[in-house]
Short mmCIF file of C-alpha atoms and ligand atoms in Angstrom, two decimals:
data_model
loop_
_atom_site.label_atom_id
_atom_site.label_comp_id
_atom_site.label_asym_id
_atom_site.label_seq_id
_atom_site.Cartn_x
_atom_site.Cartn_y
_atom_site.Cartn_z
CA MET C 1 -6.74 -25.61 -22.72
CA ALA C 2 -6.84 -21.85 -22.46
CA TYR C 3 -5.86 -19.99 -25.60
CA TYR C 4 -3.15 -18.04 -23.80
CA ASN C 5 -0.79 -19.70 -21.34
CA ARG C 6 2.79 -19.55 -20.16
CA ASP C 7 4.06 -20.91 -23.49
CA ASN C 8 1.89 -18.54 -25.44
CA PRO C 9 1.38 -15.49 -23.21
CA LEU C 10 -0.90 -12.64 -24.11
CA ARG C 11 1.48 -10.01 -25.43
CA LEU C 12 0.72 -6.38 -24.68
CA ALA C 13 2.98 -3.62 -25.95
CA VAL C 14 2.88 -0.41 -23.93
CA VAL C 15 3.52 2.34 -26.46
CA GLY C 16 3.20 6.09 -26.81
CA HIS C 17 4.91 9.42 -27.08
CA THR C 18 8.00 9.88 -24.95
CA ASN C 19 7.47 10.74 -21.27
CA THR C 20 3.81 9.79 -21.16
CA GLY C 21 4.28 7.34 -18.27
CA LYS C 22 4.73 3.99 -20.05
CA THR C 23 7.35 2.68 -17.64
CA SER C 24 5.27 4.07 -14.78
CA LEU C 25 2.25 2.11 -15.98
CA LEU C 26 4.32 -1.08 -16.00
CA ARG C 27 5.51 -0.40 -12.46
CA THR C 28 1.94 0.02 -11.34
CA LEU C 29 0.63 -3.09 -13.07
CA LEU C 30 3.59 -5.18 -11.94
CA GLN C 31 3.43 -3.65 -8.45
CA ASP C 32 7.14 -3.31 -8.71
CA THR C 33 8.70 0.03 -7.80
CA ALA C 34 12.05 -1.11 -9.19
CA PHE C 35 10.95 -1.97 -12.74
CA GLY C 36 12.83 -0.02 -15.43
CA GLU C 37 13.85 3.57 -15.12
CA VAL C 38 11.38 6.37 -14.65
CA SER C 39 12.40 9.95 -15.19
CA SER C 40 10.94 13.28 -16.21
CA ARG C 41 13.58 13.41 -18.94
CA PRO C 42 12.35 12.30 -22.36
CA SER C 43 13.73 9.10 -23.96
CA THR C 44 14.46 7.38 -20.68
CA THR C 45 13.59 3.89 -21.91
CA ARG C 46 15.92 2.93 -24.76
CA GLU C 47 15.12 -0.76 -25.27
CA VAL C 48 12.07 -2.98 -25.28
CA VAL C 49 11.84 -4.70 -21.91
CA ALA C 50 9.43 -7.52 -21.12
CA ALA C 51 7.86 -8.33 -17.76
CA HIS C 52 5.14 -10.78 -16.87
CA LEU C 53 1.91 -10.72 -14.92
CA LEU C 54 1.07 -13.96 -13.19
CA VAL C 55 -2.24 -15.73 -13.58
CA ALA C 56 -2.60 -18.71 -11.22
CA GLY C 57 1.15 -18.52 -10.69
CA GLU C 58 1.91 -18.73 -14.41
CA PRO C 59 3.48 -15.84 -16.36
CA SER C 60 0.62 -15.69 -18.84
CA VAL C 61 0.54 -11.98 -19.67
CA ALA C 62 3.67 -10.40 -21.14
CA LEU C 63 3.94 -6.63 -20.94
CA TYR C 64 6.48 -4.87 -23.14
CA ASP C 65 7.82 -1.50 -22.12
CA THR C 66 8.98 0.34 -25.22
CA PRO C 67 11.00 3.47 -25.98
CA GLY C 68 8.97 6.63 -26.40
CA LEU C 69 8.04 7.82 -29.89
CA GLU C 70 9.50 11.21 -30.58
CA ASP C 71 9.26 12.33 -34.14
CA GLY C 72 5.89 11.17 -35.43
CA LEU C 73 5.76 13.82 -38.16
CA SER C 74 9.01 12.74 -39.90
CA LEU C 75 8.27 9.06 -39.56
CA PHE C 76 4.84 9.57 -41.06
CA ALA C 77 6.41 11.36 -44.01
CA VAL C 78 9.01 8.60 -44.44
CA LEU C 79 6.38 5.87 -44.37
CA ASN C 80 4.37 7.65 -47.02
CA GLU C 81 7.45 8.10 -49.19
CA LEU C 82 8.40 4.44 -48.90
CA GLN C 83 4.93 3.26 -49.54
CA ASP C 84 4.53 0.82 -52.37
CA PRO C 85 1.15 1.58 -54.05
CA LYS C 86 0.36 -2.15 -53.94
CA LEU C 87 0.49 -1.98 -50.13
CA ARG C 88 -1.97 0.93 -49.84
CA HIS C 89 -4.46 -1.16 -47.92
CA ASP C 90 -2.01 -3.24 -45.97
CA GLY C 91 -0.76 -1.33 -42.93
CA PRO C 92 1.30 -4.16 -41.40
CA ALA C 93 3.05 -4.77 -44.75
CA GLN C 94 3.92 -1.07 -44.94
CA ILE C 95 5.43 -1.24 -41.48
CA GLN C 96 7.38 -4.39 -42.41
CA GLN C 97 8.69 -2.59 -45.44
CA PHE C 98 9.85 0.28 -43.27
CA LEU C 99 11.48 -2.11 -40.80
CA LEU C 100 13.54 -3.57 -43.64
CA SER C 101 14.76 -0.15 -44.71
CA ASP C 102 18.05 1.46 -43.68
CA LEU C 103 16.19 4.19 -41.84
CA ALA C 104 14.88 1.63 -39.38
CA HIS C 105 18.48 1.06 -38.34
CA SER C 106 19.60 4.65 -38.31
CA ASP C 107 17.44 7.77 -37.88
CA PHE C 108 14.39 5.88 -36.70
CA GLU C 109 16.02 3.12 -34.72
CA GLN C 110 13.97 3.83 -31.57
CA GLU C 111 10.69 3.98 -33.47
CA ALA C 112 11.57 0.74 -35.27
CA LYS C 113 11.95 -1.05 -31.93
CA VAL C 114 8.45 -0.01 -30.96
CA LEU C 115 6.85 -1.01 -34.25
CA ARG C 116 8.70 -4.33 -34.37
CA GLN C 117 7.40 -5.16 -30.91
CA LEU C 118 3.86 -4.10 -31.73
CA LEU C 119 3.80 -6.38 -34.78
CA LEU C 120 4.77 -9.24 -32.45
CA SER C 121 2.13 -8.32 -29.84
CA ASP C 122 -1.57 -9.01 -29.52
CA ALA C 123 -2.51 -5.44 -28.65
CA ALA C 124 -1.15 -2.03 -27.76
CA ILE C 125 -1.77 0.01 -24.66
CA TYR C 126 -1.33 3.51 -25.98
CA LEU C 127 -0.30 5.92 -23.24
CA ILE C 128 -1.32 9.55 -23.55
CA ASP C 129 -0.23 12.44 -21.36
CA ALA C 130 -3.65 14.05 -21.04
CA ARG C 131 -1.98 17.39 -20.25
CA ASP C 132 -0.57 17.56 -23.78
CA PRO C 133 -2.64 19.40 -26.35
CA VAL C 134 -3.55 17.15 -29.29
CA LEU C 135 -0.88 17.97 -31.84
CA PRO C 136 -0.29 16.72 -35.40
CA LYS C 137 2.78 14.80 -34.19
CA HIS C 138 0.54 12.80 -31.87
CA GLN C 139 -2.02 12.18 -34.57
CA ASP C 140 0.65 11.00 -36.99
CA GLU C 141 2.09 8.75 -34.33
CA LEU C 142 -1.31 7.22 -33.74
CA ASP C 143 -1.82 6.73 -37.47
CA ILE C 144 1.49 4.88 -37.69
CA LEU C 145 0.66 2.65 -34.72
CA ARG C 146 -2.75 1.83 -36.21
CA ARG C 147 -1.05 0.56 -39.36
CA CYS C 148 0.31 -2.35 -37.33
CA GLY C 149 -3.21 -3.79 -37.41
CA LYS C 150 -3.43 -4.50 -33.70
CA PRO C 151 -6.17 -3.50 -31.27
CA ILE C 152 -5.23 -0.30 -29.48
CA LEU C 153 -6.44 0.66 -26.04
CA PRO C 154 -5.75 4.34 -25.31
CA VAL C 155 -4.96 5.12 -21.69
CA LEU C 156 -5.24 8.73 -20.63
CA ASN C 157 -2.58 9.32 -18.01
CA PHE C 158 -2.13 12.37 -15.76
CA THR C 159 -5.88 12.77 -15.59
CA ALA C 160 -5.63 13.96 -11.98
CA SER C 161 -3.88 17.10 -13.21
CA ALA C 162 -5.83 20.37 -13.49
CA GLU C 163 -4.27 20.83 -16.96
CA ALA C 164 -5.64 17.58 -18.35
CA ASN C 165 -7.24 17.95 -21.80
CA SER C 166 -9.10 14.69 -21.55
CA GLN C 167 -12.06 15.76 -23.69
CA ALA C 168 -9.86 17.01 -26.55
CA TRP C 169 -8.09 13.66 -26.54
CA MET C 170 -11.32 11.69 -26.49
CA ASP C 171 -12.56 13.70 -29.49
CA ALA C 172 -9.29 13.12 -31.35
CA LEU C 173 -9.41 9.40 -30.63
CA ALA C 174 -13.01 9.13 -31.77
CA LYS C 175 -12.00 10.68 -35.12
CA VAL C 176 -9.75 7.71 -35.76
CA ASN C 177 -12.39 5.27 -34.58
CA LEU C 178 -10.94 4.66 -31.16
CA HIS C 179 -14.06 4.87 -29.05
CA GLY C 180 -12.94 3.04 -25.97
CA TRP C 181 -10.35 4.42 -23.59
CA VAL C 182 -9.38 4.27 -19.95
CA GLU C 183 -8.49 7.09 -17.63
CA PHE C 184 -5.70 5.80 -15.48
CA ASP C 185 -3.41 7.98 -13.45
CA THR C 186 -0.47 5.66 -12.86
CA VAL C 187 0.67 7.45 -9.73
CA SER C 188 -2.62 7.50 -7.87
CA ILE C 189 -4.84 4.77 -9.21
CA PRO C 190 -8.55 5.52 -9.28
CA GLU C 191 -10.52 2.79 -7.65
CA GLN C 192 -11.42 0.22 -10.25
CA GLY C 193 -8.79 1.69 -12.59
CA GLU C 194 -7.08 -1.62 -13.19
CA VAL C 195 -10.36 -3.46 -13.50
CA GLU C 196 -11.46 -1.05 -16.22
CA LEU C 197 -8.17 -1.42 -18.03
CA PHE C 198 -8.36 -5.21 -18.22
CA GLU C 199 -12.08 -5.26 -18.95
CA HIS C 200 -11.58 -2.92 -21.89
CA LEU C 201 -8.77 -5.11 -23.11
CA SER C 202 -10.97 -8.16 -22.98
CA THR C 203 -13.55 -6.50 -25.22
CA LEU C 204 -10.77 -5.85 -27.73
CA LEU C 205 -9.33 -9.36 -27.37
CA PRO C 206 -12.12 -11.95 -27.21
CA LYS C 207 -9.64 -14.83 -27.08
CA ALA C 208 -8.09 -13.34 -23.96
CA ARG C 209 -11.37 -12.90 -22.12
CA GLU C 210 -11.00 -15.94 -19.90
CA LEU C 211 -7.37 -15.17 -19.11
CA LEU C 212 -8.09 -11.57 -18.23
CA ARG C 213 -11.05 -12.56 -16.08
CA ASN C 214 -8.77 -14.96 -14.20
CA LEU C 215 -6.13 -12.27 -13.95
CA LEU C 216 -8.61 -9.89 -12.33
CA THR C 217 -9.85 -12.55 -9.92
CA ASP C 218 -6.25 -13.32 -8.99
CA ARG C 219 -5.42 -9.70 -8.41
CA SER C 220 -8.47 -9.04 -6.28
CA GLN C 221 -7.77 -12.14 -4.19
CA ARG C 222 -4.23 -11.00 -3.72
CA ALA C 223 -5.48 -7.59 -2.66
CA VAL C 224 -7.70 -9.23 -0.04
CA HIS C 225 -4.80 -11.31 1.25
CA LYS C 226 -2.65 -8.23 1.48
CA GLU C 227 -5.27 -6.42 3.46
CA GLN C 228 -5.64 -9.36 5.83
CA ALA C 229 -1.89 -9.56 6.30
CA ALA C 230 -1.76 -5.82 6.90
CA LYS C 231 -4.52 -5.97 9.52
CA ARG C 232 -2.73 -8.74 11.31
CA ILE C 233 0.51 -6.74 11.37
CA VAL C 234 -1.33 -3.78 12.87
CA ALA C 235 -3.15 -5.91 15.45
CA GLU C 236 0.21 -7.35 16.54
CA LEU C 237 1.58 -3.83 16.92
CA LEU C 238 -1.39 -2.77 19.02
CA LEU C 239 -1.16 -5.81 21.24
CA ASP C 240 2.57 -5.40 21.68
CA VAL C 241 2.18 -1.78 22.71
CA THR C 242 -0.95 -2.19 24.84
CA ALA C 243 0.43 -5.09 26.83
CA TYR C 244 3.84 -3.46 27.12
CA ALA C 245 4.62 -2.81 30.77
CA VAL C 246 7.74 -1.73 32.55
CA THR C 247 7.96 -2.00 36.30
CA VAL C 248 9.27 1.02 38.11
CA THR C 249 10.95 0.12 41.34
CA ASP C 250 12.42 3.49 42.08
CA LYS C 251 10.18 6.48 41.58
CA SER C 252 13.11 8.71 40.61
CA GLU C 253 13.62 6.50 37.54
CA HIS C 254 10.10 7.17 36.27
CA GLU C 255 11.03 9.86 33.73
CA LYS C 256 13.95 7.92 32.33
CA ILE C 257 11.87 4.80 31.96
CA THR C 258 8.99 6.53 30.20
CA GLN C 259 11.42 8.12 27.75
CA ALA C 260 12.99 4.77 27.00
CA MET C 261 9.50 3.36 26.48
CA GLN C 262 8.73 6.13 23.98
CA LYS C 263 11.75 5.12 21.95
CA THR C 264 10.81 1.47 22.11
CA VAL C 265 7.27 2.15 20.96
CA SER C 266 8.47 4.36 18.09
CA ALA C 267 10.84 1.62 16.98
CA ARG C 268 8.03 -0.90 17.20
CA GLU C 269 5.86 1.30 14.99
CA GLN C 270 8.68 1.66 12.49
CA ALA C 271 8.99 -2.13 12.36
CA CYS C 272 5.26 -2.32 11.68
CA LEU C 273 5.67 0.24 8.90
CA ARG C 274 8.45 -1.80 7.32
CA ASP C 275 6.29 -4.91 7.42
CA LEU C 276 3.34 -3.07 5.90
CA LEU C 277 5.46 -1.62 3.11
CA ASN C 278 6.78 -5.07 2.45
CA VAL C 279 3.26 -6.52 2.18
CA TYR C 280 2.37 -3.85 -0.35
CA SER C 281 5.74 -4.19 -2.16
CA PHE C 282 6.92 -0.68 -1.48
CA THR C 283 10.41 0.30 -0.45
CA ASN C 284 11.25 1.75 2.94
CA ASP C 285 11.55 5.29 1.65
CA ALA C 286 7.96 5.34 0.40
CA VAL C 287 6.50 6.82 3.55
CA ASN C 288 7.38 9.63 5.89
CA LEU C 289 6.14 8.75 9.31
CA PRO C 290 6.45 11.68 11.68
CA GLU C 291 7.43 10.62 15.19
CA ILE C 292 4.49 10.08 17.38
CA SER C 293 4.69 11.63 20.80
CA VAL C 294 4.24 8.57 22.90
CA ARG C 295 3.18 9.56 26.35
CA ALA C 296 3.49 6.72 28.77
CA GLY C 297 0.72 6.60 31.27
CA GLN C 298 0.44 4.72 34.47
CA TRP C 299 -1.94 2.36 35.99
CA GLN C 300 -1.79 3.63 39.43
CA THR C 301 -4.65 6.07 39.20
CA ASP C 302 -6.88 3.45 37.62
CA LEU C 303 -5.80 0.86 40.00
CA PHE C 304 -6.21 2.90 43.10
CA SER C 305 -9.35 4.68 42.19
CA SER C 306 -12.18 4.35 44.64
CA GLU C 307 -13.76 2.02 42.07
CA THR C 308 -10.94 -0.45 42.39
CA PHE C 309 -11.12 -0.30 46.10
CA LYS C 310 -14.81 -1.00 45.84
CA ALA C 311 -14.13 -3.97 43.63
CA PHE C 312 -11.99 -5.37 46.38
CA GLY C 313 -14.63 -4.79 48.92
CA VAL C 314 -12.27 -2.38 50.60
CA LYS C 315 -13.82 0.65 52.11
CA ALA C 316 -11.72 3.59 51.15
CA GLY C 317 -11.00 5.53 54.24
CA LYS C 318 -10.37 9.21 54.55
CA GLY C 319 -8.22 10.53 51.73
CA VAL C 320 -8.92 7.51 49.55
CA ALA C 321 -12.22 8.79 48.26
CA ALA C 322 -13.27 9.31 44.67
CA GLY C 323 -11.76 11.56 42.02
CA GLY C 324 -8.75 13.63 42.83
CA ALA C 325 -8.33 11.89 46.11
CA ALA C 326 -7.24 8.76 44.27
CA GLY C 327 -3.77 10.23 43.98
CA ALA C 328 -3.57 10.53 47.72
CA SER C 329 -4.28 6.87 48.12
CA VAL C 330 -1.42 6.11 45.80
CA ASP C 331 0.96 8.09 47.93
CA LEU C 332 -0.36 6.45 50.97
CA LEU C 333 0.50 3.05 49.65
CA PHE C 334 3.57 4.19 47.86
CA GLY C 335 5.02 5.29 51.11
CA GLY C 336 5.05 1.65 51.99
CA MET C 337 2.30 1.98 54.54
CA THR C 338 1.23 -1.33 55.81
CA LEU C 339 -2.28 -0.02 55.73
CA GLY C 340 -2.38 -0.61 51.96
CA ALA C 341 -0.96 -4.08 52.14
CA GLY C 342 -3.02 -5.08 55.07
CA THR C 343 -6.21 -3.78 53.61
CA VAL C 344 -5.62 -5.44 50.30
CA MET C 345 -4.60 -8.72 51.80
CA GLY C 346 -7.62 -8.56 53.99
CA ALA C 347 -9.79 -8.10 50.95
CA VAL C 348 -8.24 -11.09 49.29
CA ALA C 349 -8.86 -13.16 52.34
CA GLY C 350 -12.37 -11.81 52.24
CA GLY C 351 -13.08 -13.60 48.99
CA ALA C 352 -12.06 -11.13 46.28
CA TRP C 353 -9.77 -13.77 44.74
CA GLN C 354 -10.81 -13.12 41.12
CA THR C 355 -10.20 -9.46 41.47
CA TRP C 356 -6.84 -10.20 43.01
CA GLN C 357 -5.94 -12.31 40.02
CA LYS C 358 -6.91 -9.52 37.72
CA TYR C 359 -5.02 -6.78 39.43
CA GLY C 360 -2.73 -9.00 41.43
CA ARG C 361 0.55 -8.27 39.69
CA ASN C 362 0.18 -4.57 40.08
CA LEU C 363 -1.19 -4.68 43.53
CA LYS C 364 1.61 -6.88 44.68
CA HIS C 365 4.08 -4.50 43.14
CA LYS C 366 2.31 -1.57 44.60
CA VAL C 367 2.31 -3.02 48.02
CA GLN C 368 6.02 -3.53 47.63
CA GLY C 369 6.43 0.02 46.42
CA TYR C 370 6.61 -0.91 42.70
CA TYR C 371 4.31 0.05 39.89
CA ASP C 372 3.92 -0.74 36.21
CA VAL C 373 4.08 1.90 33.54
CA HIS C 374 1.98 1.42 30.41
CA VAL C 375 1.58 3.34 27.20
CA ASP C 376 -1.32 5.73 27.37
CA GLU C 377 -4.58 4.57 25.85
CA ALA C 378 -4.76 7.72 23.71
CA VAL C 379 -1.42 6.82 22.16
CA ILE C 380 -2.66 3.36 21.30
CA ARG C 381 -5.73 4.84 19.62
CA LEU C 382 -3.47 7.17 17.71
CA LEU C 383 -1.27 4.28 16.61
CA ALA C 384 -4.36 2.42 15.43
CA ALA C 385 -5.60 5.47 13.52
CA ARG C 386 -2.25 6.03 11.84
CA GLN C 387 -1.99 2.47 10.64
CA GLN C 388 -5.53 2.58 9.26
CA LYS C 389 -4.69 5.73 7.38
CA LEU C 390 -1.47 4.23 6.12
CA ILE C 391 -3.19 1.10 4.81
CA LEU C 392 -5.80 3.17 2.98
CA ALA C 393 -3.06 5.24 1.39
CA LEU C 394 -0.99 2.19 0.42
CA ASN C 395 -4.02 0.57 -1.16
CA LYS C 396 -4.41 3.56 -3.42
CA ARG C 397 -0.78 4.20 -4.14
CA GLY C 398 0.57 3.22 -7.54
CA HIS C 399 4.01 1.67 -7.69
CA ALA C 400 5.10 4.46 -9.98
CA ALA C 401 4.67 7.09 -7.29
CA ILE C 402 7.86 8.89 -6.46
CA GLU C 403 6.81 11.41 -3.79
CA PRO C 404 6.84 9.89 -0.31
CA LEU C 405 3.50 9.56 1.41
CA ASN C 406 2.95 11.81 4.37
CA ILE C 407 0.87 10.27 7.06
CA LEU C 408 -0.37 12.89 9.44
CA ASP C 409 -0.87 11.78 12.96
CA SER C 410 -4.37 13.06 13.38
CA GLU C 411 -6.78 10.78 15.10
CA GLN C 412 -9.85 12.28 13.51
CA LYS C 413 -12.31 10.41 11.36
CA PHE C 414 -11.03 7.07 12.47
CA GLN C 415 -12.95 4.64 14.51
CA ASP C 416 -11.48 2.33 17.03
CA PRO C 417 -11.22 -1.22 15.79
CA VAL C 418 -14.31 -3.23 16.70
CA LYS C 419 -14.06 -4.74 20.16
CA PHE C 420 -11.24 -2.37 20.99
CA LYS C 421 -12.37 -1.97 24.60
CA GLN C 422 -12.42 -5.70 25.17
CA PHE C 423 -9.07 -6.05 23.45
CA PHE C 424 -7.60 -3.23 25.49
CA ARG C 425 -8.67 -4.63 28.83
CA LEU C 426 -7.43 -8.09 27.99
CA ALA C 427 -4.10 -6.88 26.63
CA ARG C 428 -3.43 -4.73 29.69
CA GLU C 429 -3.92 -7.72 31.93
CA HIS C 430 -1.33 -9.77 30.05
CA PRO C 431 2.07 -8.08 29.86
CA GLN C 432 3.46 -11.45 28.81
CA TRP C 433 1.67 -11.04 25.44
CA SER C 434 3.83 -8.13 24.43
CA SER C 435 6.71 -9.31 22.28
CA ILE C 436 8.49 -6.14 23.36
CA ASN C 437 8.96 -7.72 26.81
CA LYS C 438 11.19 -10.37 25.32
CA ALA C 439 12.10 -12.03 28.60
CA THR C 440 8.48 -12.68 29.54
CA PHE C 441 6.91 -13.05 26.07
CA VAL C 442 4.48 -15.94 25.76
CA GLU C 443 2.63 -16.85 22.59
CA GLY C 444 -0.34 -19.14 22.36
CA HIS C 445 -4.00 -19.58 21.73
CA GLU C 446 -5.23 -16.99 24.24
CA ARG C 447 -2.93 -14.34 22.85
CA ASP C 448 -4.07 -15.17 19.37
CA GLU C 449 -7.69 -14.77 20.42
CA CYS C 450 -6.84 -11.35 21.74
CA VAL C 451 -5.27 -10.34 18.40
CA ARG C 452 -8.35 -11.58 16.59
CA LEU C 453 -10.55 -9.23 18.56
CA ILE C 454 -9.28 -6.31 16.50
CA LEU C 455 -8.75 -7.93 13.09
N1 GTP N 501 1.77 13.00 -11.49
C1 GTP N 501 1.99 11.94 -12.28
N2 GTP N 501 3.22 11.73 -12.77
C2 GTP N 501 3.43 10.67 -13.58
C3 GTP N 501 2.40 9.76 -13.93
N3 GTP N 501 2.91 8.82 -14.76
C4 GTP N 501 4.20 9.14 -14.92
N4 GTP N 501 4.53 10.24 -14.22
C5 GTP N 501 5.84 10.92 -14.24
O1 GTP N 501 6.11 11.24 -15.59
C6 GTP N 501 7.51 11.11 -15.88
C7 GTP N 501 7.71 10.16 -17.05
O2 GTP N 501 7.35 8.84 -16.65
P1 GTP N 501 7.96 7.55 -17.34
O3 GTP N 501 7.21 6.40 -16.81
O4 GTP N 501 9.45 7.55 -17.26
O5 GTP N 501 7.52 7.83 -18.84
P2 GTP N 501 7.87 6.99 -20.14
O6 GTP N 501 6.72 7.12 -21.06
O7 GTP N 501 8.30 5.62 -19.78
O8 GTP N 501 9.09 7.84 -20.70
P3 GTP N 501 10.18 7.39 -21.80
O9 GTP N 501 10.71 6.07 -21.43
O10 GTP N 501 11.19 8.47 -21.72
O11 GTP N 501 9.46 7.40 -23.11
C8 GTP N 501 8.14 10.65 -14.59
O12 GTP N 501 8.67 11.79 -13.92
C9 GTP N 501 6.98 10.06 -13.80
O13 GTP N 501 7.19 10.13 -12.41
C10 GTP N 501 1.10 10.02 -13.39
O14 GTP N 501 0.14 9.29 -13.63
N5 GTP N 501 0.94 11.12 -12.59
MG1 MG N 502 10.00 4.65 -20.12
#
């Protein structure tokens, strides 16, 4: 039986001067953007609030958010005044004595809540705003907390700031024999930040070693699952958009249709964003996603390139040669010339059945004067790049962050998903795999295989 469990959770009090980011740290550890109230005003948290971290589904670690300490100097003086000489070497008894005094229910009510909770906890996580200079009020505060006789793990917050005085704080901590600390910016977590935090705690709390090891394993497994879920969401987006096809039957409608497709694709990307935010437990306002300019391309040039003609064993006649002339061939067929139909049908009869199957839908349309409009390949690459960037940013984002993320739509530095080409070709050939085309949407094993190509 593990020492700590749901009936006897490991109790960690998060304490420190006011406005140092205690509630923010809880939000980050709990991965809950809604926990407590975070504000740049001092004394935001007024009561002790508990929340639990799950280990194997059990709430085995209790975190206590506490009100900020404000007046360390006065409290230090009061404690020394109250001090019974017999209790000189008994810090916890001194604190108990203070908690029984009237002052603990009047002038120092907030401080009393913190100390009461710390006496009931197994350890303290002591939050420091590393931008603060080390002042006597902080040192007195730390002295008071140490009297509770609990292990203290200092966490230097705001370390990403240019004004951080991390070294001064480390020196001050060393002077009171606190030689271990963690640098942990609660808004943008350094990689391994959480791991370091819990590993340091386990050196301070030998009985909690097994629990904290399990907690870390749990959290890293959950991170892997999240990433897998996120990749799947993105792959579904890419398949939906790549396979998305709208048939144009009247050329004058082309512009209107492509504009409507742009809107549809943007909405589809927004839905993907919502799903991703949900996987990472962020709210919808966490990310600003600038509209992507979704150009809708066409197949016709591909389809009626001299290459395609070659594939059909059709000899492109005059005006249907390579390069720029491909356009001419389109017009030729578009005009409803029987030449196109006849030639193509002839090719089919001539044994190009597989090729017909591959391009059949579009050729048939084309012959009838229809064509399919698809979203440009460049747009699909851009969508892929944006989602990759977004996932990287969400992985790093702490749940205490308040500023929305800005995802720029630059394509640079990002690689296509592996097997993108294969995926792209396959998706284009199967408009029925796009869930955007609701009327024709077909799920199944083959579609799933296609999604897997880019996971
Ligand atoms: N840039 C940055 N801002 C942070 C960080 N941690 C907290 N903040 C901000 O600092 C302010 C105070 O954060 P809180 O979490 O409310 O601090 P607290 O210690 O709980 O404050 P009280 O409850 O008033 O004692 C808020 O504006 C936070 O957004 C951090 O790591 N980096
Ligand atoms: Mg708070």
